[in-house]
mmCIF file of C-alpha atoms and ligand atoms in Angstrom:
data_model
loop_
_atom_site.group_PDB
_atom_site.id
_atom_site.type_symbol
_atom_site.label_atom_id
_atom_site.label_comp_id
_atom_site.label_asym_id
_atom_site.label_seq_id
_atom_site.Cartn_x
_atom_site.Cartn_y
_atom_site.Cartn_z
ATOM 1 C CA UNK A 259 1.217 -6.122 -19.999
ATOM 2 C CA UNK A 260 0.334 -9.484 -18.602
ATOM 3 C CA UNK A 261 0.575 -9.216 -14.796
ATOM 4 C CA UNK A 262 1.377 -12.187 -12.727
ATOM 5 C CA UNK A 263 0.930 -12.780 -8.931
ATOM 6 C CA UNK A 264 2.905 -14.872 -6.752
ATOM 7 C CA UNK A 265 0.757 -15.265 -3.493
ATOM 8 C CA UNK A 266 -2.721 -14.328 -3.530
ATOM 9 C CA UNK A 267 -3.125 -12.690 -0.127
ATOM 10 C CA UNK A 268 -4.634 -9.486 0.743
ATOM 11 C CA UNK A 269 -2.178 -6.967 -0.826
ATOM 12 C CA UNK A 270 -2.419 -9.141 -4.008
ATOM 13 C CA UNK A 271 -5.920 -8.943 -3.666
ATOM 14 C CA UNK A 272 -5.796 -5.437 -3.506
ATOM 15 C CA UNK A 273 -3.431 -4.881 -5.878
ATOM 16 C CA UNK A 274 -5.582 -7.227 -8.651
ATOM 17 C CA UNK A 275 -8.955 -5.293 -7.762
ATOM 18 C CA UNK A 276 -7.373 -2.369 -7.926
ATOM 19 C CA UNK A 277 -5.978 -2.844 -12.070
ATOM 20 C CA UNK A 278 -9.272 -4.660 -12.444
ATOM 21 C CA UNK A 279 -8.026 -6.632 -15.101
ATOM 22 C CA UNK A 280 -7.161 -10.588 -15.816
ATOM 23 C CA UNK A 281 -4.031 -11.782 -13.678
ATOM 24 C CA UNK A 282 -2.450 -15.304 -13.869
ATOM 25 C CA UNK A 283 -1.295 -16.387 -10.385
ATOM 26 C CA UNK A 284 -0.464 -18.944 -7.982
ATOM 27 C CA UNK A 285 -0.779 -19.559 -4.287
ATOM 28 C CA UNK A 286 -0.186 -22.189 -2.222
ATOM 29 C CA UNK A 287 -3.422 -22.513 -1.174
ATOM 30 C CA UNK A 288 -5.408 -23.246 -4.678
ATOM 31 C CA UNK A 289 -8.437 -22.108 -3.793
ATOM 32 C CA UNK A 290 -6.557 -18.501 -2.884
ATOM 33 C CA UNK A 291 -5.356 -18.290 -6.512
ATOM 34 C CA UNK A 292 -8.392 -19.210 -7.721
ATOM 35 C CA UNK A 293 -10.931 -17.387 -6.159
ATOM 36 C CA UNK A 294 -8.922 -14.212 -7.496
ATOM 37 C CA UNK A 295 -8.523 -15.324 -10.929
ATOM 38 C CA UNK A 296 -12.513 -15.946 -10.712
ATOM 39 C CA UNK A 297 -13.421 -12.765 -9.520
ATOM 40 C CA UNK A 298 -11.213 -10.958 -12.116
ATOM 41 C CA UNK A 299 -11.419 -12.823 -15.400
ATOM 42 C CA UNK A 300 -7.668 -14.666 -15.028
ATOM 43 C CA UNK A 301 -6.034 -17.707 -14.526
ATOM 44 C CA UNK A 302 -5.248 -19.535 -11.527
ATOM 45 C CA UNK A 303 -1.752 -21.738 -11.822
ATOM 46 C CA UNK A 304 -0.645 -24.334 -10.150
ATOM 47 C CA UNK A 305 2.916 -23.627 -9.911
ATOM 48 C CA UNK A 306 4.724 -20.019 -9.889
ATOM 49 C CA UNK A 307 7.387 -21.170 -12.062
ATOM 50 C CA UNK A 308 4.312 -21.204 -14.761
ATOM 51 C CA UNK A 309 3.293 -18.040 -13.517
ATOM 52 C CA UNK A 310 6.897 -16.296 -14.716
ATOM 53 C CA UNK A 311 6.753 -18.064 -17.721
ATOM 54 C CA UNK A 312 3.287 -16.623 -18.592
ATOM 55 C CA UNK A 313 3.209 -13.372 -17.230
ATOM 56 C CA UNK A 314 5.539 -9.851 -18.546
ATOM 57 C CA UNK A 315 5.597 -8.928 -14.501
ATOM 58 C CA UNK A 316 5.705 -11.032 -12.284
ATOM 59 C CA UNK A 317 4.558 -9.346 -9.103
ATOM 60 C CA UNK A 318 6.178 -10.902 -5.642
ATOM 61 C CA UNK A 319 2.979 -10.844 -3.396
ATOM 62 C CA UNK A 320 4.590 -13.735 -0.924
ATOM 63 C CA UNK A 321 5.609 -12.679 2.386
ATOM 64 C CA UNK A 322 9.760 -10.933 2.626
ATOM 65 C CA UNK A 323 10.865 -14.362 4.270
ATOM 66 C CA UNK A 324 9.999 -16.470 1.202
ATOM 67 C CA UNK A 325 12.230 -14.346 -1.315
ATOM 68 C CA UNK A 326 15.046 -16.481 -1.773
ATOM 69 C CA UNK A 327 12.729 -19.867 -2.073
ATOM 70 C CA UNK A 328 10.568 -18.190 -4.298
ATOM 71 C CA UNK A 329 13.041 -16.893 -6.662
ATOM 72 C CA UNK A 330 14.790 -20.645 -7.167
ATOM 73 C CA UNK A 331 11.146 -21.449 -9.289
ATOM 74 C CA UNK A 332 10.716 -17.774 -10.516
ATOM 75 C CA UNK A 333 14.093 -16.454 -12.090
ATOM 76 C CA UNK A 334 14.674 -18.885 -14.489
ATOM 77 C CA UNK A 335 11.736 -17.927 -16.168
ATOM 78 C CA UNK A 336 10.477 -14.179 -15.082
ATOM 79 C CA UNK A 337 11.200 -11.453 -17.863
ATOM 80 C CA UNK A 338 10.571 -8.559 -15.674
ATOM 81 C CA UNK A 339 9.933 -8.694 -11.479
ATOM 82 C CA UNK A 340 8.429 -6.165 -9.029
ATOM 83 C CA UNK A 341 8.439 -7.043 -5.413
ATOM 84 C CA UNK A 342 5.352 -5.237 -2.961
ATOM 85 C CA UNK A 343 7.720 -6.949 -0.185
ATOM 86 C CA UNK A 344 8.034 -4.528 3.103
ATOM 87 C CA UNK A 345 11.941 -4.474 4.131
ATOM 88 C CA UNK A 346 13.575 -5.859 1.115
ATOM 89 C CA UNK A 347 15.796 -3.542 -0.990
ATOM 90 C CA UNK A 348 17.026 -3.474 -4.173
ATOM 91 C CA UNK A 349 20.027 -4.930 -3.972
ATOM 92 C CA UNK A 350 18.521 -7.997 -2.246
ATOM 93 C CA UNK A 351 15.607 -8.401 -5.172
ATOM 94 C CA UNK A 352 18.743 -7.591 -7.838
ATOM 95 C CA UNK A 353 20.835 -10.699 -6.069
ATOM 96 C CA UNK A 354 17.461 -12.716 -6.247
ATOM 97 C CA UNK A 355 16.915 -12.163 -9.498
ATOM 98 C CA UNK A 356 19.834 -11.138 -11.573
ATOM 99 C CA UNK A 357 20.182 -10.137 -15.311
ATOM 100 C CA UNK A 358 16.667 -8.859 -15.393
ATOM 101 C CA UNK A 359 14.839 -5.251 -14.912
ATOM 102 C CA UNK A 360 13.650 -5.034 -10.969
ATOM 103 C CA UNK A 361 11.555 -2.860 -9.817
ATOM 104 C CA UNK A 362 10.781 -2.019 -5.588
ATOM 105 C CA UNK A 363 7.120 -0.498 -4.851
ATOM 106 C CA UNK A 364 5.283 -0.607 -1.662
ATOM 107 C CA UNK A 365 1.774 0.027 -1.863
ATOM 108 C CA UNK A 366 -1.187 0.259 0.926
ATOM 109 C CA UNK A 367 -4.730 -1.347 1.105
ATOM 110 C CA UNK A 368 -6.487 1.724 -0.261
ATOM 111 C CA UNK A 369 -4.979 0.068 -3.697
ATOM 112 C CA UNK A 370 -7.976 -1.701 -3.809
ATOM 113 C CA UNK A 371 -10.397 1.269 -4.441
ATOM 114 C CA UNK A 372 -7.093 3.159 -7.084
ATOM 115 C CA UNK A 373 -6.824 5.347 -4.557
ATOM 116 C CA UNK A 374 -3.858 3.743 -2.624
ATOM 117 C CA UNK A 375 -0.555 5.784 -1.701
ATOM 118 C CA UNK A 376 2.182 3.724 -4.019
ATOM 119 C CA UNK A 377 5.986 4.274 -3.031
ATOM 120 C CA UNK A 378 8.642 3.404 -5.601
ATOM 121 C CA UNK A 379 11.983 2.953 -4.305
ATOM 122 C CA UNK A 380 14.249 5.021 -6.822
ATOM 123 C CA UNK A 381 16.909 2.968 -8.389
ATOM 124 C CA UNK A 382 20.084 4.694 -8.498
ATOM 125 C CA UNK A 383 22.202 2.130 -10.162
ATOM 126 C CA UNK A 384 19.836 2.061 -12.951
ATOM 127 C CA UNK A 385 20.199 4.402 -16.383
ATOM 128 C CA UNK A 386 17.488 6.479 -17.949
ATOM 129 C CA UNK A 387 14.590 4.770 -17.780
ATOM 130 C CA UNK A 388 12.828 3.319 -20.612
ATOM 131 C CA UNK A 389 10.034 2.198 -22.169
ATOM 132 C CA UNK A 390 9.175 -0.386 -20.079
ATOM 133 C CA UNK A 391 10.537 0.739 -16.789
ATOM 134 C CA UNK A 392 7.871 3.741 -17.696
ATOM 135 C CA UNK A 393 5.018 1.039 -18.512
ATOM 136 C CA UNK A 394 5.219 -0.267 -15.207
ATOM 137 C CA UNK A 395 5.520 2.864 -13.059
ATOM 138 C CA UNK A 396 2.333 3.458 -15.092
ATOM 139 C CA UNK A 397 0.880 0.648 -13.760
ATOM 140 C CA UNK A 398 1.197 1.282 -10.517
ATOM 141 C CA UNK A 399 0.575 4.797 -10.912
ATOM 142 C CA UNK A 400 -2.866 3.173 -11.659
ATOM 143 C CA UNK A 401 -3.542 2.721 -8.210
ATOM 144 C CA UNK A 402 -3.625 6.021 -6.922
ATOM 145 C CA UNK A 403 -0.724 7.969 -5.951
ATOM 146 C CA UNK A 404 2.733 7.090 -7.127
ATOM 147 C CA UNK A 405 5.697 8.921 -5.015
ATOM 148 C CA UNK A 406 9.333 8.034 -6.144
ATOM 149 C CA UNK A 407 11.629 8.298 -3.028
ATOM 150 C CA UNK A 408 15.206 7.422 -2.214
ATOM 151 C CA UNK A 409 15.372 4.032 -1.216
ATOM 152 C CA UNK A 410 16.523 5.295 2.428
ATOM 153 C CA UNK A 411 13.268 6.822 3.018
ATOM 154 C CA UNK A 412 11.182 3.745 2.450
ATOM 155 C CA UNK A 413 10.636 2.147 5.757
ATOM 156 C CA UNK A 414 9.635 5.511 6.953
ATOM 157 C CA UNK A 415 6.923 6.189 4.156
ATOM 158 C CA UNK A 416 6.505 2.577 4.803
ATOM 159 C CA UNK A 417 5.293 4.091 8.411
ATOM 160 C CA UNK A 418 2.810 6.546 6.968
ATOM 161 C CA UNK A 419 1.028 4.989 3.881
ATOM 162 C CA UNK A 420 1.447 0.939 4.481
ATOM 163 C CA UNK A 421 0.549 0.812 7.860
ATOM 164 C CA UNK A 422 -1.514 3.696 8.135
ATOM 165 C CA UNK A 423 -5.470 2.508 6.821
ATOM 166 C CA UNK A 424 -5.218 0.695 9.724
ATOM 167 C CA UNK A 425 -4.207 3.769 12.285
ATOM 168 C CA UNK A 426 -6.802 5.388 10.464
ATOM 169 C CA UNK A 427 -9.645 2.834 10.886
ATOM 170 C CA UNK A 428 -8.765 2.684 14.656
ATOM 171 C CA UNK A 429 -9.112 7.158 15.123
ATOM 172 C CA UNK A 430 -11.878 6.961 12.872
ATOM 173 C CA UNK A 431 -13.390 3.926 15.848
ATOM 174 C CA UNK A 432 -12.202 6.211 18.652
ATOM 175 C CA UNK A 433 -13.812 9.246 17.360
ATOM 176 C CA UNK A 434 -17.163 6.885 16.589
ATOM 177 C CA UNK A 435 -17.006 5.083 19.905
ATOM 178 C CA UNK A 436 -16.768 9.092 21.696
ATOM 179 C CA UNK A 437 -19.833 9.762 20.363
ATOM 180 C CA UNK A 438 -21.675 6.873 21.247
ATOM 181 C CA UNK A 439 -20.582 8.121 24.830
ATOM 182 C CA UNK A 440 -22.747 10.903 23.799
ATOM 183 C CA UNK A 441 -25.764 9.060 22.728
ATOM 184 C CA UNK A 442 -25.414 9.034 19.039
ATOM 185 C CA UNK A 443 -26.027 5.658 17.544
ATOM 186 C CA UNK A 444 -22.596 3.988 15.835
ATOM 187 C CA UNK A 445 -23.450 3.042 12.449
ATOM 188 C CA UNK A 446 -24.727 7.186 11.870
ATOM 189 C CA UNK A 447 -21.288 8.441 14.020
ATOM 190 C CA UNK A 448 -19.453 6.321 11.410
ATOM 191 C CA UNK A 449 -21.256 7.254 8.165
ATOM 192 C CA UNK A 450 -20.099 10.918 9.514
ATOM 193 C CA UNK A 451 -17.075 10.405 10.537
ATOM 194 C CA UNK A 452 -15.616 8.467 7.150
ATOM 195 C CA UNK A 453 -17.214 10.673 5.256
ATOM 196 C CA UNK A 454 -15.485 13.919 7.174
ATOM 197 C CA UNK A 455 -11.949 12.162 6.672
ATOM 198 C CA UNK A 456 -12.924 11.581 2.995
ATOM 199 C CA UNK A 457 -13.681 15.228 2.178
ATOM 200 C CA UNK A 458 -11.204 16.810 4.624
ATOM 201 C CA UNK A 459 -8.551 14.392 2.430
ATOM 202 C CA UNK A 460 -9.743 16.469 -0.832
ATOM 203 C CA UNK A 461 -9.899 19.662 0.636
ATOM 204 C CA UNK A 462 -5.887 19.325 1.798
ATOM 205 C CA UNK A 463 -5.188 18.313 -1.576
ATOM 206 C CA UNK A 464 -7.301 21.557 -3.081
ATOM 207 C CA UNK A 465 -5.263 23.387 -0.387
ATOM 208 C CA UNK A 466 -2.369 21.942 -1.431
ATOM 209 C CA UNK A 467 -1.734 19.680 1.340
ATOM 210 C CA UNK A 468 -1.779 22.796 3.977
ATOM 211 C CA UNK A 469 -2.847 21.051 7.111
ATOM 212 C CA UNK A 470 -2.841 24.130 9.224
ATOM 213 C CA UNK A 471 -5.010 26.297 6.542
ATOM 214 C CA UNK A 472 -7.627 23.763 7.208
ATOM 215 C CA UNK A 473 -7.196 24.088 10.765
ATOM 216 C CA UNK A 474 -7.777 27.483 10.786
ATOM 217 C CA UNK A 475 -10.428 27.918 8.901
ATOM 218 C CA UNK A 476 -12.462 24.918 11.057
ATOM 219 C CA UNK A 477 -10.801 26.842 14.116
ATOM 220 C CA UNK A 478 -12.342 30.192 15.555
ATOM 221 C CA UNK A 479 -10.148 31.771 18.205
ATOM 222 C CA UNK A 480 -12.010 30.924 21.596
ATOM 223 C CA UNK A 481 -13.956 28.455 19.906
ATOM 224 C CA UNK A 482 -15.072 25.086 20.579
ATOM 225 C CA UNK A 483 -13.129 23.455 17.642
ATOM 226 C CA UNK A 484 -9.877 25.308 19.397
ATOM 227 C CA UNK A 485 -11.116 23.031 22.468
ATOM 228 C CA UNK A 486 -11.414 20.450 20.876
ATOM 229 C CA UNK A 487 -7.771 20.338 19.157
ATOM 230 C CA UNK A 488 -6.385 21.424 22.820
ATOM 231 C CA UNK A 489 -7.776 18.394 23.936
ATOM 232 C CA UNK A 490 -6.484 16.261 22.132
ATOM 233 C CA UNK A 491 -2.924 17.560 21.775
ATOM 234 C CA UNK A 492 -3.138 17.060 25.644
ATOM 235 C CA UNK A 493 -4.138 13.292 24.839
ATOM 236 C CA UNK A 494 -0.626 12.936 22.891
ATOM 237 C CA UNK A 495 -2.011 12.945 19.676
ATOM 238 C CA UNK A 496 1.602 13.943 17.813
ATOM 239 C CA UNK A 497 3.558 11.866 20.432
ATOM 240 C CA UNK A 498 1.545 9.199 19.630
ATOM 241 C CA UNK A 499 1.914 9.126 16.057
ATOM 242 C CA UNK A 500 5.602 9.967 16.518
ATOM 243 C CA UNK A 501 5.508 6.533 18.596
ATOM 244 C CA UNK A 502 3.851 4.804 16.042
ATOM 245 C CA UNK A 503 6.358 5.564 13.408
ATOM 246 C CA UNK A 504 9.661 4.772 15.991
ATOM 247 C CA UNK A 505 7.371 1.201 16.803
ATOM 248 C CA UNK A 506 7.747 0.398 13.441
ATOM 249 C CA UNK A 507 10.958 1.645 12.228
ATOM 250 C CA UNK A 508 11.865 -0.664 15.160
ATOM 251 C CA UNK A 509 13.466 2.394 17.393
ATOM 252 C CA UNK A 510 13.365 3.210 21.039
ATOM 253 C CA UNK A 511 10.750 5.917 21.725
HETATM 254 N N1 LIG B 139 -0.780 -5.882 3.783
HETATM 255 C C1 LIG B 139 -0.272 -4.674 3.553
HETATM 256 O O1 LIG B 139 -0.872 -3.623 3.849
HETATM 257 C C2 LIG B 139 1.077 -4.550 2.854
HETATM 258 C C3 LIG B 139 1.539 -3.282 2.523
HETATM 259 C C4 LIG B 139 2.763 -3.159 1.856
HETATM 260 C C5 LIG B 139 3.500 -4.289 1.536
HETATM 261 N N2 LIG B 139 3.016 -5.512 1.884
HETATM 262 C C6 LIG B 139 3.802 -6.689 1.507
HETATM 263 O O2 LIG B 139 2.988 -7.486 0.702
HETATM 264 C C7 LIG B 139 3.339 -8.860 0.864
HETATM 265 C C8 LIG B 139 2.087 -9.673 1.108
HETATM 266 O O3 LIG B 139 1.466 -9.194 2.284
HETATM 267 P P1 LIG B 139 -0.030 -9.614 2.626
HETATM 268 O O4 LIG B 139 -0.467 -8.735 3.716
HETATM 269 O O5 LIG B 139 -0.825 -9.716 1.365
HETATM 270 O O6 LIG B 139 0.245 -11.092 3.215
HETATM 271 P P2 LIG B 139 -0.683 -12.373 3.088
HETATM 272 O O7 LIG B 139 -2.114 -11.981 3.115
HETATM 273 O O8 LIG B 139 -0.168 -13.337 4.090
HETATM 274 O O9 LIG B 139 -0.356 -12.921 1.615
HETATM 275 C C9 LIG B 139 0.812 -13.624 1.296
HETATM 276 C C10 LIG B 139 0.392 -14.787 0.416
HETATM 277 O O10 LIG B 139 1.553 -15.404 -0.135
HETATM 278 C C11 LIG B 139 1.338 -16.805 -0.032
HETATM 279 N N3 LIG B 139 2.579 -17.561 -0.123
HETATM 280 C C12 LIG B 139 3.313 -18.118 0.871
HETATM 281 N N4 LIG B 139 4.351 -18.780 0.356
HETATM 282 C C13 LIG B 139 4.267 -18.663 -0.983
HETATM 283 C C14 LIG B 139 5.056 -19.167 -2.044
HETATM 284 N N5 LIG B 139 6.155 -19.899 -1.824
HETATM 285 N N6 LIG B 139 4.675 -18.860 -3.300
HETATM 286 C C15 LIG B 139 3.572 -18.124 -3.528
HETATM 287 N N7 LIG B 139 2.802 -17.619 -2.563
HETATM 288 C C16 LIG B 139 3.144 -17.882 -1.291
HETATM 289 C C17 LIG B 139 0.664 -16.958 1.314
HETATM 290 O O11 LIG B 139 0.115 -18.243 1.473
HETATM 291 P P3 LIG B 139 0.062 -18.863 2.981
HETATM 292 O O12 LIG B 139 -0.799 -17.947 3.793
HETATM 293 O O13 LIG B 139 -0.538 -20.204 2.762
HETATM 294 O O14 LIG B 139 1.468 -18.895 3.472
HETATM 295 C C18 LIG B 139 -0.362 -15.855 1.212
HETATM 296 O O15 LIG B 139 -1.519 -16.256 0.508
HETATM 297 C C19 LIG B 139 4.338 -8.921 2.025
HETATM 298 O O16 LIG B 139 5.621 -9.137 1.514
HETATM 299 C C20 LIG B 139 4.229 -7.563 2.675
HETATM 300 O O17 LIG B 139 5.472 -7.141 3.184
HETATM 301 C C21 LIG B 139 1.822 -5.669 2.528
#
């Protein structure tokens, strides 16, 4: 399946490393477009209408503003579209490009590495799917983990996969920057601390995502891990994430 990317920004970026294979795509900076195509064997274009016309999917990799300019160059010719674009349903990408199979994912940075969290919004107007609707779940399923959810839910996965390498970069910096308090030199406080949210991440999934089994067995009663998670439920750890996700669902606290 020939993939085709309109914008070459990070998540495109991500997205391309992440499939590792050649893309055609178009940006409106050239030198976006064709640094990516460089790096990964493809074709930098200078228009997007070309890009539809070349590509089987045409991935929308443009910011959610630019769907309705970016669909007067790309319907005409697209045979098949998925949109990465945060806060733009279904029915919007169906009215943008009508007459065509449309597909809604939202992926996260971690793409990059195939070991991203991938949402697919789950398209209740559509019939059983087929052969090609399965080709491209399978491409995304590429990435990493592929999670079909009601399109209602979105935004708030949208809260805890799209947004959240970058709540994780900033505990894994706060728990670094604590022990440099300490005395313990940054660049060995983060080798430790990535690689303890790396293997904690595969032990929940060989516990079958039981967080609390974890915390129990890391836990001794009277112990100073106990401390440790008293401490920081103190700090607001849960209200804060709870905060997080109302911030960007756009809600009062
Ligand atoms: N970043 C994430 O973690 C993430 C996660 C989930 C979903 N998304 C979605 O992914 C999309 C891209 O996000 P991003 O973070 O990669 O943004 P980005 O880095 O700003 O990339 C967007 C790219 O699209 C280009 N562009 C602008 N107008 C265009 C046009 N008419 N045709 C083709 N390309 C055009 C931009 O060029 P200029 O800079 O010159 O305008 C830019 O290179 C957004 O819709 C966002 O909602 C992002």
């Amino acid at each position: 399946m020939k993939i085709g990317l309109i914008g070459c920004g990070n998540m495109a970026r991500a997205l391309a490393r992440g499939w590792g294979r050649p893309v055609v795509c178009a940006d409106p900076l050239a030198e976006r477009a064709r640094s990516l195509a460089e790096e990964l064997g493809g074709e930098a274009l200078s228009d997007n209408a070309e890009v539809a016309a070349r590509a089987d999917l045409v991935v929308l990799c443009h910011k959610p503003a630019q769907l309705h300019s970016v669909a007067a160059e790309v319907a005409p010719q697209a045979r098949a579209v998925a949109s990465i674009l945060a806060a733009t349903p279904l029915a919007a990408l169906r009215e943008a490009y009508p007459e065509r199979p449309v597909y809604r994912f939202l992926p996260s940075l971690p793409v990059e590495v195939r070991q991203g969290a991938v949402v697919q919004a789950a398209d209740a107007g559509a019939g059983e799917a087929d052969a090609e609707d399965e080709a491209v779940a399978a491409l995304f399923a590429e990435l990493g983990t592929l999670v079909v959810l009601d399109e209602s839910l979105v935004d708030v996965a949208m809260g805890l996969m799209s947004c959240a390498p970058a709540y994780v970069a900033l505990v894994a910096e706060a728990q670094v920057d604590a022990g440099v308090r300490w005395g313990l030199p940054a660049a060995q406080g983060a080798q430790l601390v990535v690689q303890t949210l790396t293997g904690t991440a595969e032990l929940l999934r060989r516990r079958g995502y039981d967080t609390l089994a974890v915390r129990r067995e890391v836990a001794s009663p009277g112990g100073l891990t106990a401390r440790g998670l008293q401490a920081l439920e103190q700090g607001g750890l849960r209200a804060a994430f709870a905060d997080a996700l109302a911030a960007v669902l756009g809600e009062e606290r």
